[in-house]
mmCIF file of C-alpha atoms and ligand atoms in Angstrom:
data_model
loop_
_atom_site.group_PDB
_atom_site.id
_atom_site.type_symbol
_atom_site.label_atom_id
_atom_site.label_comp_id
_atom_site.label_asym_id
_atom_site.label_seq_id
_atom_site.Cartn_x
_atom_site.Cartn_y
_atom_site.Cartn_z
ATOM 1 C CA UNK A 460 15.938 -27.316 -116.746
ATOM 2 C CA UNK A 461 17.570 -23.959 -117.104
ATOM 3 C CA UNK A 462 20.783 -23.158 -115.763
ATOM 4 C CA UNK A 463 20.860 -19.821 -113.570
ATOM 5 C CA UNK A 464 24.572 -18.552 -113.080
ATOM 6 C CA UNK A 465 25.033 -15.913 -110.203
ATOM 7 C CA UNK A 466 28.100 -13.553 -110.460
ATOM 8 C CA UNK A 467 29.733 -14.819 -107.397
ATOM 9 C CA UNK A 468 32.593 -12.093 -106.194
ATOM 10 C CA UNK A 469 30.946 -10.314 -103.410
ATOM 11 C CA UNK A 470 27.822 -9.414 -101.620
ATOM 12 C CA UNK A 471 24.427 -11.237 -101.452
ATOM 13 C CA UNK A 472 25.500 -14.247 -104.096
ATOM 14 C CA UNK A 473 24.302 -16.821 -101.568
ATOM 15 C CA UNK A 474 21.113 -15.375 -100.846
ATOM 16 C CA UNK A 475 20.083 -15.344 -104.335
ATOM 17 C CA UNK A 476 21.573 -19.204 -104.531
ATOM 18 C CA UNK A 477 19.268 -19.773 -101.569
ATOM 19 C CA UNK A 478 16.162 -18.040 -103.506
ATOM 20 C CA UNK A 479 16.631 -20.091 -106.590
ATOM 21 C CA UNK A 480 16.687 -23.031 -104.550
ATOM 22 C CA UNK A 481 13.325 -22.981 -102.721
ATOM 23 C CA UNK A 482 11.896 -22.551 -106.120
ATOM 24 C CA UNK A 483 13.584 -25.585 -107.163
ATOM 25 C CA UNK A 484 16.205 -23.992 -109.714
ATOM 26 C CA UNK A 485 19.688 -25.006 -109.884
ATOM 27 C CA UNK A 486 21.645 -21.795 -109.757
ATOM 28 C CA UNK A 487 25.892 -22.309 -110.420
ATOM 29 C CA UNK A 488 27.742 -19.868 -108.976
ATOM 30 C CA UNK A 489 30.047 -18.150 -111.550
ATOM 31 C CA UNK A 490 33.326 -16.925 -110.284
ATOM 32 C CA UNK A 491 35.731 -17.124 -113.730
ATOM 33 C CA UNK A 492 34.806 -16.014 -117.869
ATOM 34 C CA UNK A 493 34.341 -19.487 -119.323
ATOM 35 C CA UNK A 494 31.682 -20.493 -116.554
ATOM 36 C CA UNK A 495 29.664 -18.334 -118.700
ATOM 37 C CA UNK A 496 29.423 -20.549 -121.342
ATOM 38 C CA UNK A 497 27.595 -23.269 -118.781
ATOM 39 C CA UNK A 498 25.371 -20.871 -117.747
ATOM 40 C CA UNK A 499 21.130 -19.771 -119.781
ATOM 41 C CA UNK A 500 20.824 -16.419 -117.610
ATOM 42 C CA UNK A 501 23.042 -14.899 -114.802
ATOM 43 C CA UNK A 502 22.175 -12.608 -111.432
ATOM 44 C CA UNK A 503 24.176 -9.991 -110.877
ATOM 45 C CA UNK A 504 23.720 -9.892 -107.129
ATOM 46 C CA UNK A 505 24.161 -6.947 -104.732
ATOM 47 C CA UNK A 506 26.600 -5.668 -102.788
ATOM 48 C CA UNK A 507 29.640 -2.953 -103.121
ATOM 49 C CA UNK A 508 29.897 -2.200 -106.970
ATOM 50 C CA UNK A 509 33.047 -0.559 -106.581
ATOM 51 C CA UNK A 510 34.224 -3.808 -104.835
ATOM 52 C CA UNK A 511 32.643 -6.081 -107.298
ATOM 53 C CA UNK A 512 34.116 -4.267 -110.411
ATOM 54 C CA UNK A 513 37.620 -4.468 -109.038
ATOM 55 C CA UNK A 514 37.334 -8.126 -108.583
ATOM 56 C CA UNK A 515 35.611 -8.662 -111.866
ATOM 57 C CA UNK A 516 38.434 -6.889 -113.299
ATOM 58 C CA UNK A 517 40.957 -9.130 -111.512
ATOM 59 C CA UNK A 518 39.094 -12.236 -113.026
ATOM 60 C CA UNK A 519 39.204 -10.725 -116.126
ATOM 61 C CA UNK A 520 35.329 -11.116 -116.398
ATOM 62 C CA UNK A 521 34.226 -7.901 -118.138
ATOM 63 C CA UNK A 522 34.433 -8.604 -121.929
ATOM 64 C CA UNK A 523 32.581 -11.987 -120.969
ATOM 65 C CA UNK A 524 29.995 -10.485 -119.324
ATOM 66 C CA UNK A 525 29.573 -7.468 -121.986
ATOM 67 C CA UNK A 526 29.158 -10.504 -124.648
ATOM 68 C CA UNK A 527 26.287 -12.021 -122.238
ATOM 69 C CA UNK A 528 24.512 -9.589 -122.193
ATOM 70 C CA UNK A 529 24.860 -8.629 -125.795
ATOM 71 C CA UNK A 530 23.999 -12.063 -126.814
ATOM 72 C CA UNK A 531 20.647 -11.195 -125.141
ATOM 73 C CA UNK A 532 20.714 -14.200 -122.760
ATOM 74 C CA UNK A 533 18.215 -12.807 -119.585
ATOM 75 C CA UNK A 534 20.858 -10.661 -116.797
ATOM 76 C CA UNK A 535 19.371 -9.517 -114.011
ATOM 77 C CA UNK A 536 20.962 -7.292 -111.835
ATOM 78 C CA UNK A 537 19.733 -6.451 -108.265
ATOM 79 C CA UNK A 538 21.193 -3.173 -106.494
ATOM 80 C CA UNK A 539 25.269 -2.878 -107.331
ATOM 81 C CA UNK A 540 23.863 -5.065 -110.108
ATOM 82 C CA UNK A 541 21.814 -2.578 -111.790
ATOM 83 C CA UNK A 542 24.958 -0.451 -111.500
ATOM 84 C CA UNK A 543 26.823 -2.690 -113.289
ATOM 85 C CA UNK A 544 24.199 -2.719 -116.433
ATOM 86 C CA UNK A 545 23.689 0.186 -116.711
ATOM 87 C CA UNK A 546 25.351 2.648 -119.343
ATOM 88 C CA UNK A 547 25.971 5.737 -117.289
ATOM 89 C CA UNK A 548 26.836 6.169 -113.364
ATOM 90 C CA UNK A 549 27.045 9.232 -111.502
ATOM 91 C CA UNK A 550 27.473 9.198 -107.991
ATOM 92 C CA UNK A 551 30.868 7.272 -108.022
ATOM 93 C CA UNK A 552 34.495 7.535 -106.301
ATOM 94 C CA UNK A 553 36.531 9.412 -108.108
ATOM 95 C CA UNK A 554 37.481 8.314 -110.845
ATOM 96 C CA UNK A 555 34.485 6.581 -112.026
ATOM 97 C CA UNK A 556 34.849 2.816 -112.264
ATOM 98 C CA UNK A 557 34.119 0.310 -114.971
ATOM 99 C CA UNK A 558 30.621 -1.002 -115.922
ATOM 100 C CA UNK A 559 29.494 -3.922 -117.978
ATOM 101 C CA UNK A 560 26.710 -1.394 -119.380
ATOM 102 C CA UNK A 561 23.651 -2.454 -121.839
ATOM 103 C CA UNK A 562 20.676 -0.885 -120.071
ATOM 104 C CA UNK A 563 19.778 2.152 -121.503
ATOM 105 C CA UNK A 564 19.597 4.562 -118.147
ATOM 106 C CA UNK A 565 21.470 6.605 -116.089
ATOM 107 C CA UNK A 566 21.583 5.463 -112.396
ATOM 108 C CA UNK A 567 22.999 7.453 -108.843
ATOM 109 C CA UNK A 568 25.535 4.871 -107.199
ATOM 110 C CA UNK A 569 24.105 5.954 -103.504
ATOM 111 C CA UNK A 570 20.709 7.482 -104.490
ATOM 112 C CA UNK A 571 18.884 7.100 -100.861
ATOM 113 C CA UNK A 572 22.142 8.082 -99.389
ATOM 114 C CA UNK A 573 24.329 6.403 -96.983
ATOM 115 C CA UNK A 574 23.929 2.696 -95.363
ATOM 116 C CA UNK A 575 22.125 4.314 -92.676
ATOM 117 C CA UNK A 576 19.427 5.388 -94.477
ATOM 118 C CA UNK A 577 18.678 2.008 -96.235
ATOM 119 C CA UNK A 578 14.785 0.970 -95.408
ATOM 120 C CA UNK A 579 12.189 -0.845 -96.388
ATOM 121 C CA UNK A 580 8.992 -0.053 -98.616
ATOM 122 C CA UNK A 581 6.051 -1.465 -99.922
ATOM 123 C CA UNK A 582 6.095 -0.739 -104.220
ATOM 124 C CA UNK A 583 3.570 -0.837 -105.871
ATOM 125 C CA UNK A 584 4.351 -3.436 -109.048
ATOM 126 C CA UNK A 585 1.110 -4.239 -111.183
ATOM 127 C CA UNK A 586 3.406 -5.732 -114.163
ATOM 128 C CA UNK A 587 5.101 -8.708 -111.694
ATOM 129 C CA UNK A 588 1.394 -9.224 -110.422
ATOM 130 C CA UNK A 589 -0.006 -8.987 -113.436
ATOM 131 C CA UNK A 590 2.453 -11.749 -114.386
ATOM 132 C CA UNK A 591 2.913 -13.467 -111.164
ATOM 133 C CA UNK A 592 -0.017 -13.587 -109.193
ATOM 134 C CA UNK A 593 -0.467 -12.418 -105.597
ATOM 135 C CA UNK A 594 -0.937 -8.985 -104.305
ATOM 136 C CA UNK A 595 -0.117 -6.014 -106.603
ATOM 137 C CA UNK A 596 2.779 -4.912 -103.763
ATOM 138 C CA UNK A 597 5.628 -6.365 -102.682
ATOM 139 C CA UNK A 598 8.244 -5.674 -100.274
ATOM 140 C CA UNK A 599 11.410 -3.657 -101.258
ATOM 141 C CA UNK A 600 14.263 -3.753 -99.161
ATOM 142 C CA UNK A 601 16.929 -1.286 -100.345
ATOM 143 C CA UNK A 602 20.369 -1.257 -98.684
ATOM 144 C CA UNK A 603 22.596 2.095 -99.964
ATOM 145 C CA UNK A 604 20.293 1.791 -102.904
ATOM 146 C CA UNK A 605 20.708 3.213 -106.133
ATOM 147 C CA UNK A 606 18.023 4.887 -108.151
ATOM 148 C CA UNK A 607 17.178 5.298 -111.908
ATOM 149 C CA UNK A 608 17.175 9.101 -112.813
ATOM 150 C CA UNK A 609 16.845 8.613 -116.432
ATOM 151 C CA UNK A 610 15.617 5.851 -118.380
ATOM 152 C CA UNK A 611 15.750 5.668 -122.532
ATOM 153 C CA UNK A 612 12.564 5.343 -124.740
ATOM 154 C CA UNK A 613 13.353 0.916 -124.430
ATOM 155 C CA UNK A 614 12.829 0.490 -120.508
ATOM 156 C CA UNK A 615 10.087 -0.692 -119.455
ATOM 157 C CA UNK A 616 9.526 0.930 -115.891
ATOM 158 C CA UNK A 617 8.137 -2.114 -113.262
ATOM 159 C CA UNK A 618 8.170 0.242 -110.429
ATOM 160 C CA UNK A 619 9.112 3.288 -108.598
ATOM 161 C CA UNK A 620 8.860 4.769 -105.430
ATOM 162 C CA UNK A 621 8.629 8.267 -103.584
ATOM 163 C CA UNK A 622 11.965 9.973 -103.156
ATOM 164 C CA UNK A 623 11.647 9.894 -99.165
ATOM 165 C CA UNK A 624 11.996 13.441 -97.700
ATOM 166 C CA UNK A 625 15.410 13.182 -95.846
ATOM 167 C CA UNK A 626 17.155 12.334 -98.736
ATOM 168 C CA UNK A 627 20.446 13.834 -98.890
ATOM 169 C CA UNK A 628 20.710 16.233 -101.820
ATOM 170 C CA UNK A 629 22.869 14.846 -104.968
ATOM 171 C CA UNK A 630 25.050 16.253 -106.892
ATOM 172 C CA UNK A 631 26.425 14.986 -110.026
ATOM 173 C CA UNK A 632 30.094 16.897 -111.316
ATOM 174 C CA UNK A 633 31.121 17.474 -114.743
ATOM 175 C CA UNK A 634 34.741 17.334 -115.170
ATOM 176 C CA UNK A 635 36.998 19.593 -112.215
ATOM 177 C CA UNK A 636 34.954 21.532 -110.387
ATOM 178 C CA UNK A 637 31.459 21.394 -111.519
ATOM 179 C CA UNK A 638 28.359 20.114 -109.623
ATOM 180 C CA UNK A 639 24.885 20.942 -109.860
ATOM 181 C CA UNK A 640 21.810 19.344 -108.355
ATOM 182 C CA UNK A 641 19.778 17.532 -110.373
ATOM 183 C CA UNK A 642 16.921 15.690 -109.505
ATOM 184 C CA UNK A 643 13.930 17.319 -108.508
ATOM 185 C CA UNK A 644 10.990 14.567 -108.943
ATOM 186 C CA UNK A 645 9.156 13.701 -106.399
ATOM 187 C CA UNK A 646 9.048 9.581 -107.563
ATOM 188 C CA UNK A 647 12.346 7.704 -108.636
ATOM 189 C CA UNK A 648 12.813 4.628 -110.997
ATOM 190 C CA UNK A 649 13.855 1.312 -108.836
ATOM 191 C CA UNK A 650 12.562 -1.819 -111.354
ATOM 192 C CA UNK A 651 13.427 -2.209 -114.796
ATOM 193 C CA UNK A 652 13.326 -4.300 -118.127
ATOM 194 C CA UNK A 653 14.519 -3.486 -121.177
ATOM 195 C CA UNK A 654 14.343 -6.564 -123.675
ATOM 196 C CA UNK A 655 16.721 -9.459 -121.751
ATOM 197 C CA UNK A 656 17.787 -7.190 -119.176
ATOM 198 C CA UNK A 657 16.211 -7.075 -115.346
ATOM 199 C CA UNK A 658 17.099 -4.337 -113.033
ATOM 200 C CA UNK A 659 16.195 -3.831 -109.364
ATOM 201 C CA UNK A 660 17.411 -1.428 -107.010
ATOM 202 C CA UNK A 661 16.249 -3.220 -104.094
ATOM 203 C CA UNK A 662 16.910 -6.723 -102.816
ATOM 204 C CA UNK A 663 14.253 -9.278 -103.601
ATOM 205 C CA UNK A 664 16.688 -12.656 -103.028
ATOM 206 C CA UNK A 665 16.231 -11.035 -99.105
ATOM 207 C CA UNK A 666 12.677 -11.833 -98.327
ATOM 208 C CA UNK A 667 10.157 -14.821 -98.817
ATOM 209 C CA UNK A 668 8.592 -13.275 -102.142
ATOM 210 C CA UNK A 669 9.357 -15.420 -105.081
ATOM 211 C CA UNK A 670 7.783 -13.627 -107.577
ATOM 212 C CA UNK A 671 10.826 -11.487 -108.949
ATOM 213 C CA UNK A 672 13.041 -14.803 -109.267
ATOM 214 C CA UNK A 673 10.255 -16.487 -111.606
ATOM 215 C CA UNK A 674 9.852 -13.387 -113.770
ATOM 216 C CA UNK A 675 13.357 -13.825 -114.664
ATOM 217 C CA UNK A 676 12.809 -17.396 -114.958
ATOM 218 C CA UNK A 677 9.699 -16.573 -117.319
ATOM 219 C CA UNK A 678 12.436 -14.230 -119.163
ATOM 220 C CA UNK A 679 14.493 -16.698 -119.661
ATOM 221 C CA UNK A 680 12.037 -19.424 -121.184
ATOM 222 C CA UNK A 681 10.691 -16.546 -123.293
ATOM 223 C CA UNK A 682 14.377 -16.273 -124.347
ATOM 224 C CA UNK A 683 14.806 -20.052 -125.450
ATOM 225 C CA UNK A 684 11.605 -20.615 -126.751
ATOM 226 C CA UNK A 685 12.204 -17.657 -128.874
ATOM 227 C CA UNK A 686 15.824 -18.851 -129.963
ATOM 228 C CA UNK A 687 14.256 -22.167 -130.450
ATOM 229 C CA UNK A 688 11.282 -20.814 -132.860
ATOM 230 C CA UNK A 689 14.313 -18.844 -134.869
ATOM 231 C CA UNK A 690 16.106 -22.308 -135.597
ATOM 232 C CA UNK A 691 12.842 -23.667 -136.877
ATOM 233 C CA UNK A 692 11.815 -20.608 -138.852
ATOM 234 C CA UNK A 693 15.132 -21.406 -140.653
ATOM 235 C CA UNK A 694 15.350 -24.803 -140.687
ATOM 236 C CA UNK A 695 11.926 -25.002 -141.901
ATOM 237 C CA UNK A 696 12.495 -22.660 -144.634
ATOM 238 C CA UNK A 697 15.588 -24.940 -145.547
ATOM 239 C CA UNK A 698 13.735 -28.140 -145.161
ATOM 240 C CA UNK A 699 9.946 -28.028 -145.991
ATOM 241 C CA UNK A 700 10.438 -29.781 -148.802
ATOM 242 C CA UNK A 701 11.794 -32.726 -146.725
ATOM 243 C CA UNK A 702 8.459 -32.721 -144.159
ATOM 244 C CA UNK A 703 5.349 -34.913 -144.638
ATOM 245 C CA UNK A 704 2.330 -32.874 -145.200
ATOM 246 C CA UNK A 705 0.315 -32.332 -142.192
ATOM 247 C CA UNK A 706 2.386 -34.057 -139.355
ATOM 248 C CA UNK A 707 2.764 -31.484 -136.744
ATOM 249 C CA UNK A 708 6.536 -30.813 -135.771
ATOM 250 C CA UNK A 709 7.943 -32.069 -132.017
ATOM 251 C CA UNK A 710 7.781 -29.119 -129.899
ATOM 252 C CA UNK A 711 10.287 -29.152 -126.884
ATOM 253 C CA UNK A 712 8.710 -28.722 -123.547
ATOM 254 C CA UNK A 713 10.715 -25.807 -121.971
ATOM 255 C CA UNK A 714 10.581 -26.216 -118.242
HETATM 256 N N1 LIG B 1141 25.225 1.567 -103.477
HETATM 257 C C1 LIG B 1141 25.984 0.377 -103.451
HETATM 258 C C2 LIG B 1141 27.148 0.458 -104.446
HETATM 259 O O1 LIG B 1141 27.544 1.451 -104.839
HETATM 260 C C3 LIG B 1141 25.149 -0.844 -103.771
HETATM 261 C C4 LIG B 1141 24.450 -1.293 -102.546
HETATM 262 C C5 LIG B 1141 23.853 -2.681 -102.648
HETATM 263 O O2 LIG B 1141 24.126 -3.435 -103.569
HETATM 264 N N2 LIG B 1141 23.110 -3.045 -101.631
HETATM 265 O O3 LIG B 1141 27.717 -0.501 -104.811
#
């Protein structure tokens, strides 16, 4: 059975744990680089990205997780998650702060603004049904959510969502002294994939819908049985000699 790690520094770790668990997945809790060897995908949970990246900076943890997700191993990051994949933040303290990068977007740290204007939303997600079963909606939860503002020609887009009318403007400044407004849609990006990389804005590991877990589970067996269909493209061009004529090959089951 495949091992789900969960980046386990701060914010909603356990609730993700908890989410694996009533769908009967072991998920290890990774706190330290060389638990990342143990590990067949990782969650990169929600919480205060700021927070998280100092801590995963303490640990030491950022080169690892760069060469996770370069080594195309299934990441999914949910909320301060997505922040941390993806390539460009605006949006931040000063100063900026570091990111473990890899999905091709640009995302706004506090998009919906402040914690008081966190809600919850029904999206509209036809790809996850499509995949999943059940109904083609399911609930979002976002909590100081970020958004997607630009997305590169790889990203898949699983959902987005009307910019609600309150919404605080944003500005975004280049270098000293210069900001300028600039988003004007009327929808925003708030699910991704791009190749092994998940990305939601909102928090799916905080209600009863399982549906987002198992697409990264499906991910991830896409991801071995791929890997696994790579070792026997090569070993079979090594061995065929060697093979009786006719027998089929053992296939693994992947769980
Ligand atoms: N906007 C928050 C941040 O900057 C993320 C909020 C969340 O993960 N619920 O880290």
């Amino acid at each position: 059975m495949a091992v789900v790690g969960v980046l386990a520094l701060q914010g909603s770790y356990n609730e993700h744990m908890a989410a694996l668990r009533r769908i009967g997945v072991r998920g290890v809790e990774v706190r330290k680089p060389e638990q990342l060897l143990g590990v067949d995908s990782l969650i990169i949970p929600g919480g205060e990205s700021t927070t998280m990246a100092k801590l995963a900076n303490y640990h030491n943890l950022f080169p690892a997780l760069r060469e996770f997700v370069g080594g195309g191993k299934p990441v999914w990051g949910t909320c301060a998650g997505l922040i941390f994949l993806a390539n460009k933040a605006v949006g931040q303290k000063t100063g900026g702060q570091e990111l473990v990068g890899g999905l091709d977007c640009t995302v706004h740290r506090n998009f919906f603004g402040s914690q008081l204007q966190s809600f919850e939303t029904e999206l509209s997600v036809p790809k996850l049904s499509e995949k999943e079963g059940g109904n083609d909606t399911c609930r979002g939860v976002f909590v100081r959510a970020p958004a997607i503002l630009e997305a590169g020609p790889d990203v898949e887009i699983l959902a987005d969502c009307p910019v609600p009318a309150d919404r605080p403007s944003i500005t975004i400044s280049f270098g000293e002294g210069t900001e300028e407004e600039v988003y004007s849609k009327d929808r925003v990006i708030v699910a991704v994939r791009q190749g092994n990389i998940l990305a939601t804005a909102f928090h799916p590991e905080l209600t009863s819908d399982s549906r987002w877990h198992r697409f990264f589970l499906d991910m991830d067996k896409e991801s071995q049985a791929k890997a696994f269909s790579a070792l026997s493209l090569s070993s079979s061009s090594r061995d065929t000699e060697d093979l009786p004529k006719n027998k089929p090959l053992d296939l693994p089951i992947f769980e």
